[in-house]
Amino acid sequence: MEEKDIFCRIIDGEIQSNIVYEDQDVIAILDISQTTRGHTLVMPKKHYGDFLACPAELMGKVMNVAQKLGQAMMRELGADGVNILSNVGEAAGQSVPHFHVHVIPRYLDAQGGFRIEMQSQKVNMLELHDLADQIKESL
Ligand code: AMP
């Protein structure tokens, strides 16, 4: 049998965590690294490896909870903004192979936090047009 990932072990009550929300399908826990104060992870209880593998109906439930958490962070923690993101695959920085969404409150006056660096590339308009077609046709 495959070894359980750490979030499955938390969901099964084998490892302690700080649960901020739980229902039949979804659980939200404080991230142990607290990138910023209140950094929370929302995930389905049922195991799916990543965002791309999660069925649409369950995705809706996970994102509803992420939205509620974001609202609560703005209201209760005094956040000025929120990042909502999910890493898919090692290349994107995913370290736990159980689909989860990071809900990260952001504070204008905070030290630290994080920054996603997106570097612009020079683009050829014709290549961009072909690229859009390629993605469109595979949806
Ligand atoms: P990712 O790198 O996107 O897969 O995110 C995994 C996150 O899980 C990281 O931000 C870790 O800090 C967090 N994490 C790992 N182990 C635990 C744990 N036992 N309890 C809470 N968060 C955890």
CSV table of C-alpha atoms and ligand atoms in Angstrom, one decimal:
chain,number,residue,atom,x,y,z
A,1,MET,CA,0.0,0.0,0.0
A,2,GLU,CA,1.2,3.5,-0.8
A,3,GLU,CA,2.3,5.6,2.1
A,4,LYS,CA,-0.2,8.3,3.2
A,5,ASP,CA,0.7,11.9,2.6
A,6,ILE,CA,0.8,14.2,5.6
A,7,PHE,CA,-2.6,15.8,4.9
A,8,CYS,CA,-4.3,12.4,4.8
A,9,ARG,CA,-2.7,11.7,8.1
A,10,ILE,CA,-4.0,15.0,9.5
A,11,ILE,CA,-7.5,14.3,8.1
A,12,ASP,CA,-7.5,10.8,9.7
A,13,GLY,CA,-6.5,12.3,13.0
A,14,GLU,CA,-3.1,10.7,13.2
A,15,ILE,CA,-1.3,14.0,13.3
A,16,GLN,CA,-2.3,17.2,15.2
A,17,SER,CA,-3.1,20.4,13.3
A,18,ASN,CA,-4.9,23.6,13.9
A,19,ILE,CA,-8.2,23.2,12.2
A,20,VAL,CA,-10.1,26.4,11.3
A,21,TYR,CA,-12.9,24.9,9.3
A,22,GLU,CA,-14.3,21.4,8.7
A,23,ASP,CA,-17.3,19.8,7.1
A,24,GLN,CA,-18.1,16.4,5.5
A,25,ASP,CA,-15.9,17.1,2.4
A,26,VAL,CA,-13.5,19.9,3.2
A,27,ILE,CA,-11.0,20.8,5.9
A,28,ALA,CA,-9.0,24.0,6.4
A,29,ILE,CA,-5.9,24.1,8.7
A,30,LEU,CA,-3.3,26.7,9.6
A,31,ASP,CA,-0.1,26.3,7.5
A,32,ILE,CA,2.7,25.2,9.8
A,33,SER,CA,5.0,27.8,8.1
A,34,GLN,CA,2.7,30.9,8.4
A,35,THR,CA,4.2,32.8,5.4
A,36,THR,CA,2.0,35.6,6.8
A,37,ARG,CA,-0.2,35.7,10.0
A,38,GLY,CA,-3.2,33.5,9.2
A,39,HIS,CA,-1.8,31.5,6.3
A,40,THR,CA,-4.3,28.7,5.8
A,41,LEU,CA,-4.6,25.6,3.7
A,42,VAL,CA,-8.0,24.4,2.4
A,43,MET,CA,-8.3,20.9,0.9
A,44,PRO,CA,-10.8,18.1,0.2
A,45,LYS,CA,-10.8,15.3,2.7
A,46,LYS,CA,-10.7,12.8,-0.1
A,47,HIS,CA,-7.3,12.4,-1.6
A,48,TYR,CA,-6.6,14.0,-5.0
A,49,GLY,CA,-3.0,14.5,-6.0
A,50,ASP,CA,-3.4,18.1,-7.1
A,51,PHE,CA,-5.7,20.9,-8.3
A,52,LEU,CA,-5.9,19.4,-11.8
A,53,ALA,CA,-7.1,16.0,-10.5
A,54,CYS,CA,-9.9,17.4,-8.3
A,55,PRO,CA,-13.5,16.9,-9.6
A,56,ALA,CA,-15.4,20.1,-10.4
A,57,GLU,CA,-18.1,19.7,-7.8
A,58,LEU,CA,-15.6,19.2,-5.0
A,59,MET,CA,-13.5,22.0,-6.4
A,60,GLY,CA,-16.5,24.3,-6.0
A,61,LYS,CA,-16.8,23.3,-2.3
A,62,VAL,CA,-13.1,23.9,-1.7
A,63,MET,CA,-13.1,27.3,-3.4
A,64,ASN,CA,-16.3,28.3,-1.4
A,65,VAL,CA,-14.4,27.7,1.8
A,66,ALA,CA,-11.3,29.6,0.4
A,67,GLN,CA,-13.5,32.6,-0.3
A,68,LYS,CA,-15.1,32.5,3.2
A,69,LEU,CA,-11.6,32.3,4.7
A,70,GLY,CA,-10.4,35.3,2.6
A,71,GLN,CA,-13.4,37.3,3.7
A,72,ALA,CA,-12.7,36.4,7.3
A,73,MET,CA,-9.1,37.4,7.0
A,74,MET,CA,-10.0,40.8,5.6
A,75,ARG,CA,-12.6,41.3,8.3
A,76,GLU,CA,-11.1,39.8,11.4
A,77,LEU,CA,-7.3,39.8,10.9
A,78,GLY,CA,-7.1,43.2,9.3
A,79,ALA,CA,-5.6,41.9,6.1
A,80,ASP,CA,-5.3,44.4,3.2
A,81,GLY,CA,-5.4,41.6,0.6
A,82,VAL,CA,-5.3,37.9,0.1
A,83,ASN,CA,-3.4,35.5,-2.2
A,84,ILE,CA,-5.2,32.4,-3.2
A,85,LEU,CA,-3.1,29.9,-5.0
A,86,SER,CA,-2.5,26.2,-5.6
A,87,ASN,CA,0.9,24.7,-6.7
A,88,VAL,CA,0.7,21.9,-9.2
A,89,GLY,CA,3.7,19.7,-9.5
A,90,GLU,CA,7.3,19.9,-8.3
A,91,ALA,CA,8.1,22.5,-11.0
A,92,ALA,CA,5.5,24.8,-9.5
A,93,GLY,CA,6.7,24.2,-5.9
A,94,GLN,CA,4.2,21.7,-4.8
A,95,SER,CA,5.7,19.8,-1.8
A,96,VAL,CA,2.7,17.9,-0.5
A,97,PRO,CA,1.0,15.6,-3.0
A,98,HIS,CA,-2.6,16.2,-1.7
A,99,PHE,CA,-4.6,19.0,-3.5
A,100,HIS,CA,-4.7,22.1,-1.3
A,101,VAL,CA,-5.3,25.8,-1.8
A,102,HIS,CA,-3.2,28.3,0.0
A,103,VAL,CA,-5.2,31.3,1.4
A,104,ILE,CA,-2.5,33.8,2.4
A,105,PRO,CA,-3.6,37.1,4.0
A,106,ARG,CA,-1.4,40.1,3.0
A,107,TYR,CA,-0.7,43.2,5.1
A,108,LEU,CA,0.5,46.4,3.6
A,109,ASP,CA,2.8,47.2,6.5
A,110,ALA,CA,4.2,43.6,6.9
A,111,GLN,CA,7.9,42.6,6.7
A,112,GLY,CA,8.7,39.4,4.8
A,113,GLY,CA,5.8,37.6,3.2
A,114,PHE,CA,6.5,36.5,-0.3
A,115,ARG,CA,6.5,37.7,-3.9
A,116,ILE,CA,5.8,35.7,-7.0
A,117,GLU,CA,8.3,36.9,-9.6
A,118,MET,CA,6.8,36.9,-13.1
A,119,GLN,CA,9.3,37.9,-15.7
A,120,SER,CA,8.0,39.3,-18.9
A,121,GLN,CA,9.3,37.8,-22.1
A,122,LYS,CA,9.5,39.6,-25.5
A,123,VAL,CA,6.5,38.3,-27.5
A,124,ASN,CA,5.8,37.8,-31.1
A,125,MET,CA,2.2,38.6,-31.8
A,126,LEU,CA,1.8,35.8,-34.4
A,127,GLU,CA,3.3,33.3,-31.9
A,128,LEU,CA,0.9,34.5,-29.3
A,129,HIS,CA,-2.0,34.0,-31.6
A,130,ASP,CA,-0.9,30.4,-32.4
A,131,LEU,CA,-0.4,29.7,-28.7
A,132,ALA,CA,-3.9,30.9,-27.9
A,133,ASP,CA,-5.3,28.6,-30.6
A,134,GLN,CA,-3.3,25.7,-29.3
A,135,ILE,CA,-4.7,26.1,-25.8
A,136,LYS,CA,-8.2,26.8,-27.0
A,137,GLU,CA,-8.4,23.7,-29.1
A,138,SER,CA,-7.3,21.4,-26.3
A,139,LEU,CA,-10.0,22.6,-23.8
B,1,AMP,P1,2.9,23.2,-1.2
B,1,AMP,O1,4.4,23.5,-1.1
B,1,AMP,O2,2.2,24.1,-2.1
B,1,AMP,O3,2.6,21.7,-1.5
B,1,AMP,O4,2.3,23.5,0.2
B,1,AMP,C1,2.5,22.6,1.3
B,1,AMP,C2,2.3,23.4,2.6
B,1,AMP,O5,2.1,22.5,3.6
B,1,AMP,C3,3.6,24.2,3.0
B,1,AMP,O6,3.3,25.6,3.0
B,1,AMP,C4,3.9,23.7,4.3
B,1,AMP,O7,4.3,24.6,5.2
B,1,AMP,C5,2.6,23.0,4.8
B,1,AMP,N1,2.7,21.9,5.7
B,1,AMP,C6,3.6,20.9,5.7
B,1,AMP,N2,3.3,20.1,6.7
B,1,AMP,C7,2.3,20.6,7.5
B,1,AMP,C8,1.7,20.3,8.7
B,1,AMP,N3,2.0,19.2,9.3
B,1,AMP,N4,0.7,21.1,9.1
B,1,AMP,C9,0.4,22.2,8.4
B,1,AMP,N5,1.0,22.6,7.3
B,1,AMP,C10,1.9,21.8,6.8
